[in-house]
PDB file of N, CA and C in Angstrom:
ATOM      1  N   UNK A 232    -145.622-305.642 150.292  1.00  0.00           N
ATOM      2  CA  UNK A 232    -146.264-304.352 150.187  1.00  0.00           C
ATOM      3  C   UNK A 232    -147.775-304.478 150.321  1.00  0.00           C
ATOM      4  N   UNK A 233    -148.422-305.250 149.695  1.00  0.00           N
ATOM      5  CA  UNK A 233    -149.742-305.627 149.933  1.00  0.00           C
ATOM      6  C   UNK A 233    -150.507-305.855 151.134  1.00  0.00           C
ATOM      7  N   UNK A 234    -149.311-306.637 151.778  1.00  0.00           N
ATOM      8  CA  UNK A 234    -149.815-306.732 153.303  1.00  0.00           C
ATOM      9  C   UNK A 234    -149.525-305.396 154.140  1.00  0.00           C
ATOM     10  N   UNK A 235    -148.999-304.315 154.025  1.00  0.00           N
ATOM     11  CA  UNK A 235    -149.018-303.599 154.770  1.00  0.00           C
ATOM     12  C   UNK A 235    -150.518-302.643 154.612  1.00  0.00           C
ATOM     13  N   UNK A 236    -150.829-302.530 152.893  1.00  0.00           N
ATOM     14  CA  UNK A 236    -152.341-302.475 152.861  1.00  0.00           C
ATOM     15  C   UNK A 236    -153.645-302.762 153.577  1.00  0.00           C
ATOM     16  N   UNK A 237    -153.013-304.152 153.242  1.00  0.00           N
ATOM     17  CA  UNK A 237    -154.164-304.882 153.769  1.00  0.00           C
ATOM     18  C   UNK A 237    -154.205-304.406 155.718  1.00  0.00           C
ATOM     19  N   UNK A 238    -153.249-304.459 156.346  1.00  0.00           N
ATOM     20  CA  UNK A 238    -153.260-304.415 157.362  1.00  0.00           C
ATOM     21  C   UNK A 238    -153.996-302.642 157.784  1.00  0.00           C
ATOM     22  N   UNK A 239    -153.784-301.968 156.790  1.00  0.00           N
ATOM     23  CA  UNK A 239    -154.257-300.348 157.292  1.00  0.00           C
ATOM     24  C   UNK A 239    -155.791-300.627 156.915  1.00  0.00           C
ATOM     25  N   UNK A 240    -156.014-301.265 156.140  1.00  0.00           N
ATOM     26  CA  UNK A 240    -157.600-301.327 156.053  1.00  0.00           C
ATOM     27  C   UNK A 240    -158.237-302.242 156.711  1.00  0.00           C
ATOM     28  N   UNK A 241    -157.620-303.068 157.385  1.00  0.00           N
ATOM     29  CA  UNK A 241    -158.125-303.913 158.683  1.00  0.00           C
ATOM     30  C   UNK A 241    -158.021-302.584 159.992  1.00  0.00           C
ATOM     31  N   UNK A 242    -157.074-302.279 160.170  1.00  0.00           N
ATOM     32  CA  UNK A 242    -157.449-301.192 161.126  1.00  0.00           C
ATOM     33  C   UNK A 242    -158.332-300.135 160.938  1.00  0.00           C
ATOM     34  N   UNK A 243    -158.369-299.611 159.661  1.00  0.00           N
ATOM     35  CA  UNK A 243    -159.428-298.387 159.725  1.00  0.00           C
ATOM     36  C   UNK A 243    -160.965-298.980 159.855  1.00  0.00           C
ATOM     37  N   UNK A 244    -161.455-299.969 159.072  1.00  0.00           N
ATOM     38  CA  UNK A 244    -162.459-301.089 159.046  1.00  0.00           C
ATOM     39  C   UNK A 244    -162.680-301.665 160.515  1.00  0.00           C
ATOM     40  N   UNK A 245    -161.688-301.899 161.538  1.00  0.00           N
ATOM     41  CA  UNK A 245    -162.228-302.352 162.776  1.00  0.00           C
ATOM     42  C   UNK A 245    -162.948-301.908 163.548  1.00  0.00           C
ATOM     43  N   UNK A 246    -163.385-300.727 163.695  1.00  0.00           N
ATOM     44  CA  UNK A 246    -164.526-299.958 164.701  1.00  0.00           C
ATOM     45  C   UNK A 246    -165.716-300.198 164.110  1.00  0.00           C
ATOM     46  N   UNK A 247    -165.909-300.667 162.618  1.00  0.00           N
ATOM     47  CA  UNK A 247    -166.732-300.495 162.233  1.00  0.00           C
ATOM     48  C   UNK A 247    -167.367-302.294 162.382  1.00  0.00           C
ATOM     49  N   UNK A 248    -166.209-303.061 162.210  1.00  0.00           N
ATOM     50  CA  UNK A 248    -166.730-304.562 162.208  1.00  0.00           C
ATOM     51  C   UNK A 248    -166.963-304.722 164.044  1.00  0.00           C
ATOM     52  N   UNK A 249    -166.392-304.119 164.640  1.00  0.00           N
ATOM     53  CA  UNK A 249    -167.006-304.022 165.875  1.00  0.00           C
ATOM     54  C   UNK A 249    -168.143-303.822 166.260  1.00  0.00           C
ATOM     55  N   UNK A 250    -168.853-302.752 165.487  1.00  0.00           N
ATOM     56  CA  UNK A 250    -170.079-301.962 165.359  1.00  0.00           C
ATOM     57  C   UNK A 250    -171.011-303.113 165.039  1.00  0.00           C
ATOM     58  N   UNK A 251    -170.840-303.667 163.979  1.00  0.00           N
ATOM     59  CA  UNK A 251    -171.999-304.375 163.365  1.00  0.00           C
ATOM     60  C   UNK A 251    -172.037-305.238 164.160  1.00  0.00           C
ATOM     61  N   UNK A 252    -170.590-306.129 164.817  1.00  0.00           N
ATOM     62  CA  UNK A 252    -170.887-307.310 165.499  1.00  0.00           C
ATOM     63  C   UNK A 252    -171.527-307.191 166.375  1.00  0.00           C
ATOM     64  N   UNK A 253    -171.189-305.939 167.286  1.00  0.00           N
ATOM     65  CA  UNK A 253    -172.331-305.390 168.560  1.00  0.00           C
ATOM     66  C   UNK A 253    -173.882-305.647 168.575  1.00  0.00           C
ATOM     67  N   UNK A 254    -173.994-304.839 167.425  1.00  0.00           N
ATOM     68  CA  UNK A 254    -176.094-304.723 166.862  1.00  0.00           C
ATOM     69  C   UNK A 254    -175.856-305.870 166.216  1.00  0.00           C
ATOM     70  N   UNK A 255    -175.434-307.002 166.054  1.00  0.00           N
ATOM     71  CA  UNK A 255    -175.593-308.185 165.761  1.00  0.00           C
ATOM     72  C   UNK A 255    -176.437-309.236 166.632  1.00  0.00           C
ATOM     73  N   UNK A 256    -175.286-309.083 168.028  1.00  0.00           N
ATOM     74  CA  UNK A 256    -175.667-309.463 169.073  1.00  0.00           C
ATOM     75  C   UNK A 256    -176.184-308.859 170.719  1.00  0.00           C
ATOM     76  N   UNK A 257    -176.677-307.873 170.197  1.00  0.00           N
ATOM     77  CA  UNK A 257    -177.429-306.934 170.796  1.00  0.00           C
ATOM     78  C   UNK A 257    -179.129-307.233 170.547  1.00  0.00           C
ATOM     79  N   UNK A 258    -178.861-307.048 169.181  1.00  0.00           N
ATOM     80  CA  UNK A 258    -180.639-307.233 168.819  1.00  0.00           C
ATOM     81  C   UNK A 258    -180.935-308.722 168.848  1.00  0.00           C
ATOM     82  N   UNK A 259    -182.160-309.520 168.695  1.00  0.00           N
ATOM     83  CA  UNK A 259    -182.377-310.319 168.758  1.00  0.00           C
ATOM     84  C   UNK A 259    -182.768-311.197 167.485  1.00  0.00           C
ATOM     85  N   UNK A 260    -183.103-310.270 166.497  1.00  0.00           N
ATOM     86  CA  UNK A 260    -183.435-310.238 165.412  1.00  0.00           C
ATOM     87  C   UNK A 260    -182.589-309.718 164.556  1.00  0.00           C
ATOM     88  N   UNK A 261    -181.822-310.694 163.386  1.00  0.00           N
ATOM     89  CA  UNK A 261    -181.017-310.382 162.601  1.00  0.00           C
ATOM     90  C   UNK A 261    -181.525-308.952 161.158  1.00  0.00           C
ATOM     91  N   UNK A 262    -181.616-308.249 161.099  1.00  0.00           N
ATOM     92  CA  UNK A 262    -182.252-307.048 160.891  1.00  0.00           C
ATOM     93  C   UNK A 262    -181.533-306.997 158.841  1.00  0.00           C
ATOM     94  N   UNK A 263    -180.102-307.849 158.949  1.00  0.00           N
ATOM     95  CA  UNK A 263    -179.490-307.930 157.196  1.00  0.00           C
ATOM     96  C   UNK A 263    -178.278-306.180 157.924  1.00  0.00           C
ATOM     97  N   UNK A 264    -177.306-307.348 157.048  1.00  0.00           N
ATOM     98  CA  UNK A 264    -176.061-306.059 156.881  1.00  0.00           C
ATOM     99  C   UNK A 264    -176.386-304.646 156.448  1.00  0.00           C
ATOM    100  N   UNK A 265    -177.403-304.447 155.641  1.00  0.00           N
ATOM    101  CA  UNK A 265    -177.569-302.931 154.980  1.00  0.00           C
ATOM    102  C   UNK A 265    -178.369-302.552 155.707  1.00  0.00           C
ATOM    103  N   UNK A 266    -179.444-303.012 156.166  1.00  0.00           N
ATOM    104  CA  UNK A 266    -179.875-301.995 157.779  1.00  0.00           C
ATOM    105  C   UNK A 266    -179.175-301.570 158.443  1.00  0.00           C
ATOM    106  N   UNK A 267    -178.001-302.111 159.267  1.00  0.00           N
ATOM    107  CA  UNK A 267    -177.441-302.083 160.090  1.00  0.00           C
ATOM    108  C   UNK A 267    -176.190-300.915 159.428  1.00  0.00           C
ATOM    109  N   UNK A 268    -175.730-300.928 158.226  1.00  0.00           N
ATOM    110  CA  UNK A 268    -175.172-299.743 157.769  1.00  0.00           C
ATOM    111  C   UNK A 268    -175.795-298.621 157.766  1.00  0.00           C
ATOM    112  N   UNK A 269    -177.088-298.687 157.486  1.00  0.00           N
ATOM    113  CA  UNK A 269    -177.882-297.685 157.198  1.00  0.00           C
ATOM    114  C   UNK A 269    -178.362-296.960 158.331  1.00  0.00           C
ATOM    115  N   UNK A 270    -178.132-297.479 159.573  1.00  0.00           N
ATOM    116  CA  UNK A 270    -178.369-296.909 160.652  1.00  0.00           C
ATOM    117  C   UNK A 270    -177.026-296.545 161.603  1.00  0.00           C
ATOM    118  N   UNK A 271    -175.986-296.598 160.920  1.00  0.00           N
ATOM    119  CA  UNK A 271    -174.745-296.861 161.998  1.00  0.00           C
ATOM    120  C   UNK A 271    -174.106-295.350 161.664  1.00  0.00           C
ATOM    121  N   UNK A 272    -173.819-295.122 162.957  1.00  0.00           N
ATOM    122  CA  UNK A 272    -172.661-293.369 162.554  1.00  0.00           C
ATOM    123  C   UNK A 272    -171.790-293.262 161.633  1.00  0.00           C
ATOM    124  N   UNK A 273    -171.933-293.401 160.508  1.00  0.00           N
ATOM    125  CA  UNK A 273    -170.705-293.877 160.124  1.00  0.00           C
ATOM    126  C   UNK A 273    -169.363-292.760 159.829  1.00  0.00           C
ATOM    127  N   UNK A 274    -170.088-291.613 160.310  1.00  0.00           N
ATOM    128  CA  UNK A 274    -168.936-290.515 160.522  1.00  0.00           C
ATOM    129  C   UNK A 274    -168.284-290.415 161.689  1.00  0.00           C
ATOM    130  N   UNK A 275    -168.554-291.010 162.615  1.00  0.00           N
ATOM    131  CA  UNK A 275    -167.682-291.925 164.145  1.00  0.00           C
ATOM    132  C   UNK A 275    -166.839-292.709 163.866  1.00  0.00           C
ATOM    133  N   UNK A 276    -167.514-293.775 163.286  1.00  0.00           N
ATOM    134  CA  UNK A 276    -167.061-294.486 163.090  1.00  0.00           C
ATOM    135  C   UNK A 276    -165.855-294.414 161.750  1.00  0.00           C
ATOM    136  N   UNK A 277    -165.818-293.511 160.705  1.00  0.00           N
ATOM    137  CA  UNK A 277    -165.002-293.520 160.113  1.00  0.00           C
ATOM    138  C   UNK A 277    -163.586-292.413 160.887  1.00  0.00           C
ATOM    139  N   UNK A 278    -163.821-291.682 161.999  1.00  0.00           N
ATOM    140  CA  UNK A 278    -163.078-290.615 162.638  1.00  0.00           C
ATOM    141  C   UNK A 278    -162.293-291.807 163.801  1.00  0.00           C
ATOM    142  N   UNK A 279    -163.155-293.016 163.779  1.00  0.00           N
ATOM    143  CA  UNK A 279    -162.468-293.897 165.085  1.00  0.00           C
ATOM    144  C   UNK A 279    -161.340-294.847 164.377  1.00  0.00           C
ATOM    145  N   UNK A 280    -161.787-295.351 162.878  1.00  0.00           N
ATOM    146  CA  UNK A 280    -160.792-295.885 161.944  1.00  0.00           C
ATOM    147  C   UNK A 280    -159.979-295.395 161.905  1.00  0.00           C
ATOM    148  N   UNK A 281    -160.118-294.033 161.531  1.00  0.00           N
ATOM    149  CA  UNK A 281    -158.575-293.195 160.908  1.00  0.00           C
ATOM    150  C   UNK A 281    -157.745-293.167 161.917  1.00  0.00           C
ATOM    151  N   UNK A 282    -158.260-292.783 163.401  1.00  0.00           N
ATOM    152  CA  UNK A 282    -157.466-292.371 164.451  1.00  0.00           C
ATOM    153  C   UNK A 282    -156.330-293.848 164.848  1.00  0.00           C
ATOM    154  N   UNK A 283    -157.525-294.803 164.858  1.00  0.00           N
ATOM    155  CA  UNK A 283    -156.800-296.647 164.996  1.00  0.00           C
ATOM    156  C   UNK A 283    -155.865-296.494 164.233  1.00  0.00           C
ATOM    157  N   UNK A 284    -155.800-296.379 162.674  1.00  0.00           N
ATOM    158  CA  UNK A 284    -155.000-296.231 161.545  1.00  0.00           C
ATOM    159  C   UNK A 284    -153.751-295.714 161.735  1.00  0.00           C
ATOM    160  N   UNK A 285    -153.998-294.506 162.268  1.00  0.00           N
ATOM    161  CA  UNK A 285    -153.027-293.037 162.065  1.00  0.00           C
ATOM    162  C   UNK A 285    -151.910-293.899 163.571  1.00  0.00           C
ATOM    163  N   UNK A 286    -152.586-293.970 164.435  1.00  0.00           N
ATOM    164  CA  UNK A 286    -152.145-294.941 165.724  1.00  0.00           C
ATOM    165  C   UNK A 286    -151.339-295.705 165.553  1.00  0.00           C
ATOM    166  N   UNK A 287    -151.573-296.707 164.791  1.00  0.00           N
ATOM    167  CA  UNK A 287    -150.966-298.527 164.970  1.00  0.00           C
ATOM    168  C   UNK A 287    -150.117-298.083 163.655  1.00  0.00           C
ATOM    169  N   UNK A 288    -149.808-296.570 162.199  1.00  0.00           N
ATOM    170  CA  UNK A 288    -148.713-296.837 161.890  1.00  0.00           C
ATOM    171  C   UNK A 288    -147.823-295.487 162.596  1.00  0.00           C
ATOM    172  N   UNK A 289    -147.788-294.768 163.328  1.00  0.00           N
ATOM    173  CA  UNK A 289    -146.622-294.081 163.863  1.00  0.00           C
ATOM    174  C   UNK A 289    -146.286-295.081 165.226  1.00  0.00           C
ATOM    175  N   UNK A 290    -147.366-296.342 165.948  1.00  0.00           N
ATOM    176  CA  UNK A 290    -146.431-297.307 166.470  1.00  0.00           C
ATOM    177  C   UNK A 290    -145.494-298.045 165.808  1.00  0.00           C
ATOM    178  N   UNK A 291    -145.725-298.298 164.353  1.00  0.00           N
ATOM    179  CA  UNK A 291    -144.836-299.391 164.365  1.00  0.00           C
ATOM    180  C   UNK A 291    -143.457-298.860 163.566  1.00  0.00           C
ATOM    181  N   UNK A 292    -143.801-297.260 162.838  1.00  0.00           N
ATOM    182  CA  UNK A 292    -142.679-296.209 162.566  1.00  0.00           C
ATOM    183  C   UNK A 292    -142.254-296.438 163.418  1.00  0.00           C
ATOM    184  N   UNK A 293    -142.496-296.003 164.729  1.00  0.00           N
ATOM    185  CA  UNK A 293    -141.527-295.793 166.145  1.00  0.00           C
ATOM    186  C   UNK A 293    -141.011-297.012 166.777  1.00  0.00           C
ATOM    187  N   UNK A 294    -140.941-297.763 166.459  1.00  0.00           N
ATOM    188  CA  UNK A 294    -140.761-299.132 166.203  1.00  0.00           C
ATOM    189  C   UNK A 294    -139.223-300.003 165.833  1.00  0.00           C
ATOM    190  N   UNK A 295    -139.534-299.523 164.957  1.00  0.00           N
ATOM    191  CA  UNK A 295    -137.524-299.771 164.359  1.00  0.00           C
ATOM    192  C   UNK A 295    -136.530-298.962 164.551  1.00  0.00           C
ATOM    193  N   UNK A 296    -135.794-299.073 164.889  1.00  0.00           N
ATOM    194  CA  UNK A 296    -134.577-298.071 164.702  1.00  0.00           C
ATOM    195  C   UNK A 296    -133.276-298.096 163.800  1.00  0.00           C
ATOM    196  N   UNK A 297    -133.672-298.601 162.885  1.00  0.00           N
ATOM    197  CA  UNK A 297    -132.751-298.490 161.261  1.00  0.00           C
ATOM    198  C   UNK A 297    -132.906-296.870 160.915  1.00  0.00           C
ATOM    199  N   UNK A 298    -131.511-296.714 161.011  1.00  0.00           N
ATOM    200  CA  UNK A 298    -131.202-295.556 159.810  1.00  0.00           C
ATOM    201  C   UNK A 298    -131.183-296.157 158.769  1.00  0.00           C
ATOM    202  N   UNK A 299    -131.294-294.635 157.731  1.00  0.00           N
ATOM    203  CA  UNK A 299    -131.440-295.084 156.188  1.00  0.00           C
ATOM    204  C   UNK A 299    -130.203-295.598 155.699  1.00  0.00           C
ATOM    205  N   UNK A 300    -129.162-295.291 156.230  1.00  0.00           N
ATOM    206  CA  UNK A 300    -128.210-295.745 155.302  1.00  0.00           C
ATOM    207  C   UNK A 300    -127.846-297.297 156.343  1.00  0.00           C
ATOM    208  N   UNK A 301    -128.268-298.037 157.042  1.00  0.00           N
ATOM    209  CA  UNK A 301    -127.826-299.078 157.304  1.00  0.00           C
ATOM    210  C   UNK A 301    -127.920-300.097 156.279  1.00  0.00           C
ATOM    211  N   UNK A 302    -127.527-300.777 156.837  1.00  0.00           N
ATOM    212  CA  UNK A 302    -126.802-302.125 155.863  1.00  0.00           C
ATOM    213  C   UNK A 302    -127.757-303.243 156.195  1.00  0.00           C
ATOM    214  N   UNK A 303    -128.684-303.947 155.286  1.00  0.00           N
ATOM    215  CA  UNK A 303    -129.389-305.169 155.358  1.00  0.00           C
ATOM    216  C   UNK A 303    -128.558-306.320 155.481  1.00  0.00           C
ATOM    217  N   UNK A 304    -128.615-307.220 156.862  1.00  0.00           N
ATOM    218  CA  UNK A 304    -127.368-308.471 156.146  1.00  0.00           C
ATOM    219  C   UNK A 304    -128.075-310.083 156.337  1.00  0.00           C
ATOM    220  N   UNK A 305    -128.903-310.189 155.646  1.00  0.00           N
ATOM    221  CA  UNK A 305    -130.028-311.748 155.255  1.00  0.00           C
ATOM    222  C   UNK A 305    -129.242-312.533 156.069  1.00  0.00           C
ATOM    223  N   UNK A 306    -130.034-313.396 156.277  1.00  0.00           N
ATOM    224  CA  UNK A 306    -129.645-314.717 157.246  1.00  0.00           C
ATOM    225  C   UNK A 306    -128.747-315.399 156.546  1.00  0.00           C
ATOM    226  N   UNK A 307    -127.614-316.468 156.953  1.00  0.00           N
ATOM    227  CA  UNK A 307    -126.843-317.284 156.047  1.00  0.00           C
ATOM    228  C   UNK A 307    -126.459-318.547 157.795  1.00  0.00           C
ATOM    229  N   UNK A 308    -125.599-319.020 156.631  1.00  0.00           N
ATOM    230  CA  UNK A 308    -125.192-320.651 157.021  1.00  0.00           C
ATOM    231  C   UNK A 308    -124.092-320.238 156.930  1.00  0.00           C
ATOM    232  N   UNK A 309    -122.949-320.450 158.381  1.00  0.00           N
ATOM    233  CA  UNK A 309    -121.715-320.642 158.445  1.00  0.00           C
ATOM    234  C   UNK A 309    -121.703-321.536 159.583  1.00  0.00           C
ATOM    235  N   UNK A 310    -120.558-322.727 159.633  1.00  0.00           N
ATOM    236  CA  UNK A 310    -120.104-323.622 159.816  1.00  0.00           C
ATOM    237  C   UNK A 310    -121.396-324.386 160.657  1.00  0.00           C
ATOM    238  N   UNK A 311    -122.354-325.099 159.426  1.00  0.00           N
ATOM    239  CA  UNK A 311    -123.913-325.548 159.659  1.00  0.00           C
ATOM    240  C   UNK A 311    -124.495-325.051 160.710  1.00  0.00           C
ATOM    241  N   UNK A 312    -124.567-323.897 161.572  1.00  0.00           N
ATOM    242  CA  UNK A 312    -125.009-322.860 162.254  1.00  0.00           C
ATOM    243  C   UNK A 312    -125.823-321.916 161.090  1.00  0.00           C
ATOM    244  N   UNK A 313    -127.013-321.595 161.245  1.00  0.00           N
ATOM    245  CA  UNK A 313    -127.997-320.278 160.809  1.00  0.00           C
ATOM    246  C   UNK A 313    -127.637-318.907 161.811  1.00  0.00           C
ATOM    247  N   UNK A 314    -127.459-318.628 160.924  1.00  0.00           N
ATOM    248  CA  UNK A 314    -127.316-316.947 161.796  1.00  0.00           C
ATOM    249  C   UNK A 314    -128.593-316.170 161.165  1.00  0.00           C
ATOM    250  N   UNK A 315    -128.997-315.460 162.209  1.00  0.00           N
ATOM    251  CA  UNK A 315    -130.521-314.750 161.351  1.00  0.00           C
ATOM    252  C   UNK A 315    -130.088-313.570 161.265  1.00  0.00           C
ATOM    253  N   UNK A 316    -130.920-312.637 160.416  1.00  0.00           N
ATOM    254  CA  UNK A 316    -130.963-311.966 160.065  1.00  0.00           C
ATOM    255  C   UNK A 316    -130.724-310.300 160.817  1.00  0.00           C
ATOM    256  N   UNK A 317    -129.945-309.142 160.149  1.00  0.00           N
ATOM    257  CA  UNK A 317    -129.702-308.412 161.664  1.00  0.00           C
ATOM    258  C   UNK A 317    -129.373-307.339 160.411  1.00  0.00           C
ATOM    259  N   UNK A 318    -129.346-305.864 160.867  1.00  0.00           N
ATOM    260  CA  UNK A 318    -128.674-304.410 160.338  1.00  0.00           C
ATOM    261  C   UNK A 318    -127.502-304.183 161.256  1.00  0.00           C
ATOM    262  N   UNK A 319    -126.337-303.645 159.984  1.00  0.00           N
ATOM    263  CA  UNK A 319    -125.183-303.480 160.593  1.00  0.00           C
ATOM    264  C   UNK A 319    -125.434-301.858 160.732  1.00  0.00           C
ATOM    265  N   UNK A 320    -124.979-300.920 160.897  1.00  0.00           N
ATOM    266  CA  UNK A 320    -125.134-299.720 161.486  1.00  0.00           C
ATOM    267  C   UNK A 320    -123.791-299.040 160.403  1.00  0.00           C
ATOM    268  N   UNK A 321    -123.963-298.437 159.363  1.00  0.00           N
ATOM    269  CA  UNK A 321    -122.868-298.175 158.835  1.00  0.00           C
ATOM    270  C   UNK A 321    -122.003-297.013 159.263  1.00  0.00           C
ATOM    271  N   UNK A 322    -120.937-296.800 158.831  1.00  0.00           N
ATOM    272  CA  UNK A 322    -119.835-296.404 159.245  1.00  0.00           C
ATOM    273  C   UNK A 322    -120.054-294.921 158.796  1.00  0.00           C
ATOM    274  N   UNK A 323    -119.961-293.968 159.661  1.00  0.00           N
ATOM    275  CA  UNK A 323    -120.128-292.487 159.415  1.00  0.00           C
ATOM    276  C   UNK A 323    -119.133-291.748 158.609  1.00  0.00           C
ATOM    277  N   UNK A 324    -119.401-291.161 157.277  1.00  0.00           N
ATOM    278  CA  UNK A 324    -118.160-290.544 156.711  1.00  0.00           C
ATOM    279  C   UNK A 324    -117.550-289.649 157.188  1.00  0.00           C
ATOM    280  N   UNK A 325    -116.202-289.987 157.332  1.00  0.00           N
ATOM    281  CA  UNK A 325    -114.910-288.813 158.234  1.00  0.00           C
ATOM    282  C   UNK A 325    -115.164-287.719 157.360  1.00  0.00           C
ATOM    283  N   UNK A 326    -114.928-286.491 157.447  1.00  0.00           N
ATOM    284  CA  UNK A 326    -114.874-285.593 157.083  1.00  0.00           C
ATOM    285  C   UNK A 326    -113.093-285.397 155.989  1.00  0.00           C
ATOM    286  N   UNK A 327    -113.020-285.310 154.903  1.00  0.00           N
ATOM    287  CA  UNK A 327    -111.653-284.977 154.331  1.00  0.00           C
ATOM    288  C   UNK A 327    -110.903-283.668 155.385  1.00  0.00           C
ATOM    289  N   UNK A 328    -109.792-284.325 155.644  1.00  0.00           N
ATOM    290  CA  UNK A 328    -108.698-283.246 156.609  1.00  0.00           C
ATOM    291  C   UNK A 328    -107.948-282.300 155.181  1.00  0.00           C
ATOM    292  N   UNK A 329    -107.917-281.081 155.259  1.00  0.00           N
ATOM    293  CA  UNK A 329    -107.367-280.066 154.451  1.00  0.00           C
ATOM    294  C   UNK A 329    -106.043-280.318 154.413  1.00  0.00           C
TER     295      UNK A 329
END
C-alpha cells in the first residue's frame, strides 16, 4: 500500500523535479533550491502533476481486467514445477428455476 503512495507522489512531484533540474542546468550559477522555488510557477506546475497523476492511475486501472469477484490463486509447487501466479474467473450464479 505504501508503494502505491509513494508512486502517486513521484508522479505528481515530477514536473516539478524536472523544473528545477532544467534551471539547474540552464543557469550557470547554482542560485540554492529556495530561489529556484521561489521563482518557479508553481501553479503549472502543480496543474501538470495532478494531470501526470490523474493519467498514470486510470492507466494502470485500465490495466487489469479482474472482476471483483475473481478468485486469487498464489503460485505453488506441483510435481517440482512452479506454477505462477494467475485469477481464475469465477463461476456466474445460475439463476434458481421456479
Amino acid at each position: 500500500m505504501i508503494r502505491i503512495v509513494f508512486e502517486n507522489i513521484f508522479f505528481f512531484l515530477l514536473p516539478t523535479l524536472f523544473y528545477i533540474a532544467w534551471v539547474a542546468f540552464r543557469d550557470d550559477e547554482w542560485k540554492g533550491l529556495g530561489e529556484i522555488i521561489s521563482n518557479a510557477p508553481l501553479l503549472k506546475l502543480f496543474i501538470a502533476g495532478a494531470a501526470l497523476m490523474l493519467t498514470t492511475l486510470v492507466a494502470f486501472s485500465t490495466r487489469t481486467s479482474n472482476a471483483p469477484n475473481d478468485v486469487y490463486v498464489p503460485q505453488s509447487m506441483h510435481d517440482k514445477n512452479l506454477e505462477p501466479d494467475r485469477t481464475i474467473r469465477a463461476q456466474e450464479p445460475q439463476p434458481e428455476k421456479p
